[in-house]
mmCIF file of C-alpha atoms and ligand atoms in Angstrom:
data_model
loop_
_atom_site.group_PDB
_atom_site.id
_atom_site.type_symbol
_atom_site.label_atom_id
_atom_site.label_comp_id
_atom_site.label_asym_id
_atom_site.label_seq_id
_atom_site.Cartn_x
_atom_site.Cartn_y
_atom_site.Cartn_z
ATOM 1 C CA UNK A 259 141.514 52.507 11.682
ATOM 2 C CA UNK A 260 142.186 50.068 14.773
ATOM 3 C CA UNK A 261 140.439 50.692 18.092
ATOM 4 C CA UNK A 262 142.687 50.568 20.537
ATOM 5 C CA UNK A 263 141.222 49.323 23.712
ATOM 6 C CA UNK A 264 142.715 48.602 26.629
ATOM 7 C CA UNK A 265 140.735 45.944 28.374
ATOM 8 C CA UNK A 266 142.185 42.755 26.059
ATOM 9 C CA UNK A 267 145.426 44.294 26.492
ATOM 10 C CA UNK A 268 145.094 43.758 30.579
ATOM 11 C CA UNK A 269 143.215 40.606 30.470
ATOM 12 C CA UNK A 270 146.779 39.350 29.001
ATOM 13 C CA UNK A 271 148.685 41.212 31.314
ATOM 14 C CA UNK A 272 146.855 39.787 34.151
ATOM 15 C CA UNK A 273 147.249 36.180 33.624
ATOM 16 C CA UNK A 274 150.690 36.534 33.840
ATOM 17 C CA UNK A 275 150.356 38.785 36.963
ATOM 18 C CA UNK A 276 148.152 35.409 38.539
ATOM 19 C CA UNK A 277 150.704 33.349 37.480
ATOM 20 C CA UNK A 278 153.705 34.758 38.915
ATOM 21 C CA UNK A 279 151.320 35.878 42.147
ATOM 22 C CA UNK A 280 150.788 31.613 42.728
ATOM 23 C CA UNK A 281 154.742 31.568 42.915
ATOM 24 C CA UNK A 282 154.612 33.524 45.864
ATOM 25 C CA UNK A 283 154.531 31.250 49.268
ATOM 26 C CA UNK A 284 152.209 33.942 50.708
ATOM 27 C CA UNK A 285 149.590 36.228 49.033
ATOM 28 C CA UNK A 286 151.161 39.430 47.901
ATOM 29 C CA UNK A 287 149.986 42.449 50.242
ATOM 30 C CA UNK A 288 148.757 45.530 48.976
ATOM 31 C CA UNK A 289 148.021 48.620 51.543
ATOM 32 C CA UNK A 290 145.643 51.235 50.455
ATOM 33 C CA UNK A 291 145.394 54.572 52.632
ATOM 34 C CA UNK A 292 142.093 56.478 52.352
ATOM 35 C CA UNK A 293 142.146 60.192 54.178
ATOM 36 C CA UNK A 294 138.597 60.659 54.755
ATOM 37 C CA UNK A 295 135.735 60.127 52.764
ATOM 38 C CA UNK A 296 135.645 60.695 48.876
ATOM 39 C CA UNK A 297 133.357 59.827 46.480
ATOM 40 C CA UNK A 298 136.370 59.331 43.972
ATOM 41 C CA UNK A 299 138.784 57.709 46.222
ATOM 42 C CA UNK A 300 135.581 55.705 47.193
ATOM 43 C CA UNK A 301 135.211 54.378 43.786
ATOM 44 C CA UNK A 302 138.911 53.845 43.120
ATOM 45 C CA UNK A 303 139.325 51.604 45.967
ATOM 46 C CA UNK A 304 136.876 49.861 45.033
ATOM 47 C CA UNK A 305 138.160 48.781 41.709
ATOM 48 C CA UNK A 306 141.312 48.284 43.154
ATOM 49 C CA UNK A 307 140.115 45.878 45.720
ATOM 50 C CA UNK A 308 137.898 43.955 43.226
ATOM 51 C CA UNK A 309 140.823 43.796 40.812
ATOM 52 C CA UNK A 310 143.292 42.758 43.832
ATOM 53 C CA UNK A 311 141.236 40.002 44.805
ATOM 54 C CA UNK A 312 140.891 38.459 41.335
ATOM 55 C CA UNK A 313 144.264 38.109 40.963
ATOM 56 C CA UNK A 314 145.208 36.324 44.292
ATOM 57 C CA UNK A 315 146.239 39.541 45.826
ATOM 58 C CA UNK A 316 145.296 40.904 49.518
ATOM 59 C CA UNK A 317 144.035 44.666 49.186
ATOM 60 C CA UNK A 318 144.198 45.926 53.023
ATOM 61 C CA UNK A 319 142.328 49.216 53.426
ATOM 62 C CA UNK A 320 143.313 51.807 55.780
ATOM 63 C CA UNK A 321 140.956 54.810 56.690
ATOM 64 C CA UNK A 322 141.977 57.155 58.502
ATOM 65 C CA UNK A 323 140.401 60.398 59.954
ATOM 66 C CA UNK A 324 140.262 63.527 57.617
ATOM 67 C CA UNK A 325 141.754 65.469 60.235
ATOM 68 C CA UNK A 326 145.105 63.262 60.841
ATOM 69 C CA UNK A 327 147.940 65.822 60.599
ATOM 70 C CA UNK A 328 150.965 65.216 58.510
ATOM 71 C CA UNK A 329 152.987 64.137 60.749
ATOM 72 C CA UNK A 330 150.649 61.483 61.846
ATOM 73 C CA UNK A 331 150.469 60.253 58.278
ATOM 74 C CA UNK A 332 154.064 60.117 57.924
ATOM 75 C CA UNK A 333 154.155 58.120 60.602
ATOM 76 C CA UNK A 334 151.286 55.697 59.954
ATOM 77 C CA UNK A 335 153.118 54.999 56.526
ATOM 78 C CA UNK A 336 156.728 54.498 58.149
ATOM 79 C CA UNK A 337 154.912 51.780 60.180
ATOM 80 C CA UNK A 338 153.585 50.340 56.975
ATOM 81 C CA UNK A 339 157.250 50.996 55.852
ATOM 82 C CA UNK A 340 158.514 48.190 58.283
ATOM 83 C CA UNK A 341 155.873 45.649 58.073
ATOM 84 C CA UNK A 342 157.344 43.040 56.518
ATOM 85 C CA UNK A 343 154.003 41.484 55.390
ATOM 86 C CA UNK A 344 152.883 45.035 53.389
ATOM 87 C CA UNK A 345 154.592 44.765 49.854
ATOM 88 C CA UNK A 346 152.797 47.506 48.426
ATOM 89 C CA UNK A 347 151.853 51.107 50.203
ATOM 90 C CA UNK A 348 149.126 53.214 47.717
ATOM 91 C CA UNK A 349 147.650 56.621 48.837
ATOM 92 C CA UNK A 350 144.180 57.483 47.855
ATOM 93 C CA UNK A 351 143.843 61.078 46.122
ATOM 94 C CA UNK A 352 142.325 63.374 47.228
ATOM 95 C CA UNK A 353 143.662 64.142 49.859
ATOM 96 C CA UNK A 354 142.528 67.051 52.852
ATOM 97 C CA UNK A 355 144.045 70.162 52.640
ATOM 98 C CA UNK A 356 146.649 69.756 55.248
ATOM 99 C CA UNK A 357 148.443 67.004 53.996
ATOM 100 C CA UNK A 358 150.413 67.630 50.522
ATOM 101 C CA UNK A 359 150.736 64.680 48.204
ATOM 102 C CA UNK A 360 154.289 65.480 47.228
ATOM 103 C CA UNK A 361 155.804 64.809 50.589
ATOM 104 C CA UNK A 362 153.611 62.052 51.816
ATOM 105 C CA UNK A 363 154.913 60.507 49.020
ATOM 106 C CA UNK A 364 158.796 60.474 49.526
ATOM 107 C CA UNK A 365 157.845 58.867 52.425
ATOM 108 C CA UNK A 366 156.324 55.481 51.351
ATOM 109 C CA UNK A 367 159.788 53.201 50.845
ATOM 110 C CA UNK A 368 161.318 52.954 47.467
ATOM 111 C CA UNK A 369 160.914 49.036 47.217
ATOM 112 C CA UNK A 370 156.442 49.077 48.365
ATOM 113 C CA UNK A 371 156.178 52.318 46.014
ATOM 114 C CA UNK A 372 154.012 50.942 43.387
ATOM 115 C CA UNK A 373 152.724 53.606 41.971
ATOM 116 C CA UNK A 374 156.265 54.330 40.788
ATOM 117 C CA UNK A 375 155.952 57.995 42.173
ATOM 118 C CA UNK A 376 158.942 58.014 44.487
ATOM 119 C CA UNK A 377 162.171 59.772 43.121
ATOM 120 C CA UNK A 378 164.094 56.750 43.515
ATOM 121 C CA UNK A 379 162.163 55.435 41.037
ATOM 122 C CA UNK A 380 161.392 58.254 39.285
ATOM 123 C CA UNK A 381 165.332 58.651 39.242
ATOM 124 C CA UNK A 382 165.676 55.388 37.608
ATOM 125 C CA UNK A 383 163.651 55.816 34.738
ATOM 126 C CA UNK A 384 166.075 58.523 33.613
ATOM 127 C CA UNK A 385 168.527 55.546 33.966
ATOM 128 C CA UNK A 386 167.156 53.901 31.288
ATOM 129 C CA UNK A 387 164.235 50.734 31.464
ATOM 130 C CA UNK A 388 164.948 48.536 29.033
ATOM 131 C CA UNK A 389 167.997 49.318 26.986
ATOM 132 C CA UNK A 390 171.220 50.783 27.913
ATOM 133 C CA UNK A 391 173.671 52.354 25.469
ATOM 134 C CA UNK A 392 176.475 51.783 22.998
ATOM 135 C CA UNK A 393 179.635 53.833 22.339
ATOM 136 C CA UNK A 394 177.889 55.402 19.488
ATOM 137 C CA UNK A 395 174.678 56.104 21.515
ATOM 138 C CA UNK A 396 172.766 53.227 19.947
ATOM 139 C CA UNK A 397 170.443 50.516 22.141
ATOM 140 C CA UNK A 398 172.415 47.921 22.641
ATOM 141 C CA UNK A 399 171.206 45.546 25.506
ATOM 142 C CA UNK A 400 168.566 44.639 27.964
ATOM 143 C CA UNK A 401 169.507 45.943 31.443
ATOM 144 C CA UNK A 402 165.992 46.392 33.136
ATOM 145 C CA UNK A 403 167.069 49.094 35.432
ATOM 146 C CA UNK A 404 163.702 50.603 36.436
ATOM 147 C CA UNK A 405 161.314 48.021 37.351
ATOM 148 C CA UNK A 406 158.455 49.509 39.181
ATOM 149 C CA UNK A 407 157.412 51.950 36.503
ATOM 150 C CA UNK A 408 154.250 54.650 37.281
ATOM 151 C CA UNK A 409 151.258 53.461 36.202
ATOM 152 C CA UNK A 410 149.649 55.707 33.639
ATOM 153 C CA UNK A 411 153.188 56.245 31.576
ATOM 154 C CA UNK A 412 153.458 51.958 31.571
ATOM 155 C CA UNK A 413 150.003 51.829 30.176
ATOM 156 C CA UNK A 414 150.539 53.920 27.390
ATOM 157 C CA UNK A 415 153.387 52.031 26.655
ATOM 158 C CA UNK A 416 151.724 48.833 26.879
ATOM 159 C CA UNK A 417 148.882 50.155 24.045
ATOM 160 C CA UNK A 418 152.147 51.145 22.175
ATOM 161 C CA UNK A 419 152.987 47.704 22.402
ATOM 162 C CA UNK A 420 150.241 46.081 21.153
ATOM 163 C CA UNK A 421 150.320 48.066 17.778
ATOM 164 C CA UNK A 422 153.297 46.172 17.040
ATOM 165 C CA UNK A 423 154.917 48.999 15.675
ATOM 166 C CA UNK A 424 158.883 50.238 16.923
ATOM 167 C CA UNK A 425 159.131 53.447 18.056
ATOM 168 C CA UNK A 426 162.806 53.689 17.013
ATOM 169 C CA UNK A 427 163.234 56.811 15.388
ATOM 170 C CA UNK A 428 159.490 57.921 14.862
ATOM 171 C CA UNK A 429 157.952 61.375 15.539
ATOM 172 C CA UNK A 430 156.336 61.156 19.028
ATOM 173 C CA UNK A 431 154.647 64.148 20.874
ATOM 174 C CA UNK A 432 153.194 64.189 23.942
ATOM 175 C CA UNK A 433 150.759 66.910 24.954
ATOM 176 C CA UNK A 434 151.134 67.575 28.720
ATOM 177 C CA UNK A 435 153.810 67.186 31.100
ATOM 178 C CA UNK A 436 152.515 66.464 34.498
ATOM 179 C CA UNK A 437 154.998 64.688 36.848
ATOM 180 C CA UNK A 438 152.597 61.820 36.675
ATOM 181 C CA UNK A 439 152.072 61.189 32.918
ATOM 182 C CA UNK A 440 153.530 63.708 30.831
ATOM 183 C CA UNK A 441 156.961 64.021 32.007
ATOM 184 C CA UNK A 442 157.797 60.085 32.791
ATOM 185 C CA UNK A 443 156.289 59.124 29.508
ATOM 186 C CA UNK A 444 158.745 61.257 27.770
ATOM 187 C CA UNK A 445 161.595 59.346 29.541
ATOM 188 C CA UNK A 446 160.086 55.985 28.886
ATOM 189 C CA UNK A 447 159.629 56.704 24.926
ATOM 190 C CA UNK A 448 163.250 58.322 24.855
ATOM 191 C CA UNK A 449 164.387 54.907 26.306
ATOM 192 C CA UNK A 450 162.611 53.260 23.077
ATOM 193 C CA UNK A 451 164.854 56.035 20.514
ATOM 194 C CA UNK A 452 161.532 57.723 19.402
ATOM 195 C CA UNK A 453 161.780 61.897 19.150
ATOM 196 C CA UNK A 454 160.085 63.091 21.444
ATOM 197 C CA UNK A 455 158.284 66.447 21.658
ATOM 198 C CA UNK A 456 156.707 67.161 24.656
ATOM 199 C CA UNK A 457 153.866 69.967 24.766
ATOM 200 C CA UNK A 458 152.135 71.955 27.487
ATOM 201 C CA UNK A 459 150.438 75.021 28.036
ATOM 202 C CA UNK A 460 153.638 77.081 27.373
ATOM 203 C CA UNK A 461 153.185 75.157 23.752
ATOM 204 C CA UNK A 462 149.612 76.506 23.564
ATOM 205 C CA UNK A 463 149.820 79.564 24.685
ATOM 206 C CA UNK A 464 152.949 80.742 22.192
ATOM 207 C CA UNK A 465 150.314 78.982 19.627
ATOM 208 C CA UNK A 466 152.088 76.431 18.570
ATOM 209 C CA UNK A 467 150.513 73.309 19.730
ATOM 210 C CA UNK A 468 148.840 72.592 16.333
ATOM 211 C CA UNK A 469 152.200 72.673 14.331
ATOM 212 C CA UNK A 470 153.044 70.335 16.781
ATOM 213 C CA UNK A 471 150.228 68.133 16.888
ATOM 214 C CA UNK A 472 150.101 67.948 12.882
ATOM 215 C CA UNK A 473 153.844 66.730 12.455
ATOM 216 C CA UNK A 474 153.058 63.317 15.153
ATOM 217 C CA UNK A 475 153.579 59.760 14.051
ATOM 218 C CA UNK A 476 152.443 59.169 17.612
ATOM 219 C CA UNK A 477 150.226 61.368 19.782
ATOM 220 C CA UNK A 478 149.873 60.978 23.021
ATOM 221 C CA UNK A 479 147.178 63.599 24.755
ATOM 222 C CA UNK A 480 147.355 64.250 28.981
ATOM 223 C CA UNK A 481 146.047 67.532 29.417
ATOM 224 C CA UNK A 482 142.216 67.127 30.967
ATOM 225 C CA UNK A 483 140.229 69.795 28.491
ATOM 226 C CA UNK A 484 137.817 68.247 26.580
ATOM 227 C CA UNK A 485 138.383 68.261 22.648
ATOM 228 C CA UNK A 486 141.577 70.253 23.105
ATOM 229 C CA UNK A 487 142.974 68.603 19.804
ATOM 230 C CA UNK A 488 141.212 68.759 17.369
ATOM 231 C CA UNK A 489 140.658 65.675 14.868
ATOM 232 C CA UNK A 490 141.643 67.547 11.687
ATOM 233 C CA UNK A 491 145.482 68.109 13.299
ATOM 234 C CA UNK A 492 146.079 64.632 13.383
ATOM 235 C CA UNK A 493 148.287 63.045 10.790
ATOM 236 C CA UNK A 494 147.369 60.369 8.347
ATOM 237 C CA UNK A 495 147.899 57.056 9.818
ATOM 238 C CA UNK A 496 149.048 58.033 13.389
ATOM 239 C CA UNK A 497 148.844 56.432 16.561
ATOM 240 C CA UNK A 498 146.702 58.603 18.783
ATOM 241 C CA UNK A 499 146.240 57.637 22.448
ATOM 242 C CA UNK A 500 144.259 59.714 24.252
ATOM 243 C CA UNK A 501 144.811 59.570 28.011
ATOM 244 C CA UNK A 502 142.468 62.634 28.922
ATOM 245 C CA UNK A 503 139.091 62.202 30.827
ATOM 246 C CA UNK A 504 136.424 65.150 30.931
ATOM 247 C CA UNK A 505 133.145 64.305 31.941
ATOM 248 C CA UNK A 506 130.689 66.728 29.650
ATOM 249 C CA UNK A 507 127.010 66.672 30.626
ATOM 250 C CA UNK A 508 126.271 63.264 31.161
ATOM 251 C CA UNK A 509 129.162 61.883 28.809
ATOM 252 C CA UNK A 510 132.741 61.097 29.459
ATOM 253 C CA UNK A 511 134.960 62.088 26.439
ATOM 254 C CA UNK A 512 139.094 61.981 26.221
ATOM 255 C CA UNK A 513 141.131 65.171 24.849
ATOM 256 C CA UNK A 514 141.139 64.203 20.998
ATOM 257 C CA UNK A 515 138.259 64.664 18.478
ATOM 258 C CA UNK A 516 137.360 61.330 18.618
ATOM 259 C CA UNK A 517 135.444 60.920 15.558
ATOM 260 C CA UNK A 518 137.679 63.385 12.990
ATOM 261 C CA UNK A 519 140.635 62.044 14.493
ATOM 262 C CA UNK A 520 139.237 58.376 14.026
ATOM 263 C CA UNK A 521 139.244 58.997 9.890
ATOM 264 C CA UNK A 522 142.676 59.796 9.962
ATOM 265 C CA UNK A 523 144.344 57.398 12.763
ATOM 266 C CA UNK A 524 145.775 53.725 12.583
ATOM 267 C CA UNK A 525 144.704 53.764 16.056
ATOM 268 C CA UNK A 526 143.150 55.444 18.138
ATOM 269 C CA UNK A 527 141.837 54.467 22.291
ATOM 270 C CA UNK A 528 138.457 55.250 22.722
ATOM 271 C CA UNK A 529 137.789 56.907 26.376
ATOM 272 C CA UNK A 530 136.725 55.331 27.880
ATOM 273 C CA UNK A 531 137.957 52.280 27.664
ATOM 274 C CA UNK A 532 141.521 53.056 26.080
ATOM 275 C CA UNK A 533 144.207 53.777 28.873
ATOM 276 C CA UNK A 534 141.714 53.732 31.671
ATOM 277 C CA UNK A 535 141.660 49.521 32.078
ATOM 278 C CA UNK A 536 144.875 48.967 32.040
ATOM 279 C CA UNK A 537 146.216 51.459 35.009
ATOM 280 C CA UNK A 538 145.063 49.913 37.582
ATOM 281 C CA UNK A 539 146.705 46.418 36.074
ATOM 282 C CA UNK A 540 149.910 48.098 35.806
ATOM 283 C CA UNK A 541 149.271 48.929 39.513
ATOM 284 C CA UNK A 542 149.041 45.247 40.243
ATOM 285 C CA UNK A 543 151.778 44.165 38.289
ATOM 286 C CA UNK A 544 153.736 46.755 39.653
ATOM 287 C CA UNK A 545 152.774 45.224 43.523
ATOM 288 C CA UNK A 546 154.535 41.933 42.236
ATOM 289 C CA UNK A 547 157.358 43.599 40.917
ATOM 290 C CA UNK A 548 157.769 45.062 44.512
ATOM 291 C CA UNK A 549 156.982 41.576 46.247
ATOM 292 C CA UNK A 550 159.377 39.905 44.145
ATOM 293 C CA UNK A 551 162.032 42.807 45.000
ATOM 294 C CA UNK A 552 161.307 42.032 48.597
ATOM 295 C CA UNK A 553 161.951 38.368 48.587
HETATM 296 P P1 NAD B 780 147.726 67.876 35.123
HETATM 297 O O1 NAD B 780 146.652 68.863 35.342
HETATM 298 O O2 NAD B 780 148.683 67.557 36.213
HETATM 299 O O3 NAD B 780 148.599 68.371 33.868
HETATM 300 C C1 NAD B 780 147.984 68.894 32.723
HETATM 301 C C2 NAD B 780 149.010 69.148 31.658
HETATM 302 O O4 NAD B 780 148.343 69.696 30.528
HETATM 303 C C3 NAD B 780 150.101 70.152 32.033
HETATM 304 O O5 NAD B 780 151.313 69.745 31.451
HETATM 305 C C4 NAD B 780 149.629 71.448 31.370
HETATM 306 O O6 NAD B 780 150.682 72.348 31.063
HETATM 307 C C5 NAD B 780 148.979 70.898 30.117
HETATM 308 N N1 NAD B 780 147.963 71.797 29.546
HETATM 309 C C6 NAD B 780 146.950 72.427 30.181
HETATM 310 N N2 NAD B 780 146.236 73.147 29.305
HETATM 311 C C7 NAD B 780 146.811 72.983 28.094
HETATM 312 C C8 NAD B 780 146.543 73.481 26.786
HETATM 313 N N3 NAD B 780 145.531 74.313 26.547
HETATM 314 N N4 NAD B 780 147.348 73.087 25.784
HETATM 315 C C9 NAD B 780 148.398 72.261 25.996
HETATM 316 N N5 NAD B 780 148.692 71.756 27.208
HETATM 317 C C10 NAD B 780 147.907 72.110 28.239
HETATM 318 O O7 NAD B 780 147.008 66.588 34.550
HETATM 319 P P2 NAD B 780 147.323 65.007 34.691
HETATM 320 O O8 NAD B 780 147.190 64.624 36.103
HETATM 321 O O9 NAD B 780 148.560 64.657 33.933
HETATM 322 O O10 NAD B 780 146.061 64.420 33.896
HETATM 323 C C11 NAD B 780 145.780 64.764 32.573
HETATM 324 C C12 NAD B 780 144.515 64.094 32.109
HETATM 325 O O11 NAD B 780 144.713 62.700 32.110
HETATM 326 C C13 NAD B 780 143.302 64.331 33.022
HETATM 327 O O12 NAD B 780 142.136 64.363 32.228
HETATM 328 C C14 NAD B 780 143.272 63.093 33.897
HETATM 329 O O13 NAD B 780 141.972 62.809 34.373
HETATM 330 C C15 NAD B 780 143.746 62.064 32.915
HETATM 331 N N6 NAD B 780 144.375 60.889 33.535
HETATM 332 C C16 NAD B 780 143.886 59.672 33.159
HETATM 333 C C17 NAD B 780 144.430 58.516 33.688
HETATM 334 C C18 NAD B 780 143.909 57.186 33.241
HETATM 335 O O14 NAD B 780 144.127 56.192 33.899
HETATM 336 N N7 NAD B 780 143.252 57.100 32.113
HETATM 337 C C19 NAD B 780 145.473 58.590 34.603
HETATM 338 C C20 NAD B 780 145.986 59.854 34.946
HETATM 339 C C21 NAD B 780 145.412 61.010 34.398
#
């Protein structure tokens, strides 16, 4: 069994992201908008800021009061929008009550989205990232239509990456389907001709989500229950990636049976430490991949 962490994984990632960040004539921007006060949002910003300024990148914070009103949102990020030094808008979750996520969202423009959650780019991950198709359906060349991909999906993919092994034609199933893992994942391994299976509550509750589970080359778990699949399911010599984080007690453990599912994996991320390092450096990269777009 190979641990699967993410951290040397980003380290990589990142010196290329300095790299191409001292090309720029100016520092890349990066505009953070915090609703309020959150202990979570606190802590992500934080992060974000530390891991900006490593890399040669300008993290601008905006607070703003927890009783703004949507409209006054909207309109604080259209003015972000058409500031041509801003290259990258990000909204701090969670947000108050009044304002939903969803349509704050569809407001930040296509080009500074870099969290990838806009439907235009959303939209052109079903368009294929990497590979477009042949008459007879097979991949044929390198197109790069989606380039700002959302962060949690492109990390997963980047730990698929490092196993070294192709995905063409293996088993993949992905438990969960949330519009921000789940469901762009699926696109992004369809794009790489695995099978995919993708599993949800629906899956559980008709009680199949251990036939599933048992028959994966590749898991991929994004559901947020603690221990949900169990380590005995998974299949000698899979890849399991476990993207889930439940704090229990004083602990934080992913969705997997870590240490069953360890005796039967090739791999397996340990959470934390798997996915968790590497999302915010896809967040980065994703900033110069929107600068760059800009120029
Ligand atoms: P979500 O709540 O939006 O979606 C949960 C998904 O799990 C849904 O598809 C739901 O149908 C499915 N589900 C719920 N119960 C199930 C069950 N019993 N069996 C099968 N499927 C079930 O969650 P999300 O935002 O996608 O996040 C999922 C987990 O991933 C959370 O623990 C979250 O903290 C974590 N996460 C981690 C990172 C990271 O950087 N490591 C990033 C994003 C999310």
């Amino acid at each position: 069994m190979k641990l699967l962490e993410g951290k040397p994984i980003a380290e990589k990632i990142k010196e290329e992201i300095k790299q191409r960040v001292s090309s720029f004539a100016n520092k890349p921007v990066l505009a953070s908008i915090m609703v309020g006060e959150n202990a979570g949002a606190a802590s992500y910003v934080k992060s974000q800021g530390r891991a900006a300024d490593n890399l040669g990148i300008t993290y601008q914070l905006h607070r703003l009061a927890p009783d703004i009103s949507e409209a006054e949102l909207v309109k604080f990020v259209q003015k972000l929008n058409s500031d041509k030094s801003v290259n990258g808008i990000i909204i701090q979750m969670p947000l108050p009550a009044q304002i939903d996520y969803k349509k704050i969202s569809q407001h930040i423009a296509p080009e500074k989205d870099i969290e990838g959650m806009h439907p235009a780019n959303m939209g052109k991950i079903a368009f294929g990232t990497l590979t477009s198709l042949s008459a007879n359906g097979e991949r044929s060349r390198t197109i790069g239509q989606a380039k700002i991909l959302p962060c949690t999906p492109a990390a997963v993919m980047e730990l698929l990456n490092a196993t070294g092994v192709d995905l063409y034609g293996k088993e993949v199933v992905v438990v969960g389907h949330s519009e921000i893992v789940g469901k762009p994942l699926a696109l992004l391994l369809l794009d790489k001709f695995a099978t995919v299976t993708v599993c949800h509550i629906g899956t559980s509750k008709a009680g199949k989500l251990e036939e599933h589970v048992r028959k994966a080359e590749v898991l991929i778990v994004a559901v947020g229950k603690a221990r949900l699949i169990k380590g005995e399911w998974v299949k000698e010599g899979a890849i399991v990636i476990d993207v889930g984080i439940n704090r229990v007690a004083d602990d934080i453990v992913g969705d997997v049976e870590f240490e069953e599912a360890a005796k039967r994996a090739a791999f397996i991320t340990p959470v934390p430490g798997g996915v968790g390092p590497l999302t915010v450096t896809m967040l980065m990269r994703n900033l110069v991949e929107a600068a760059k777009l800009q120029q």
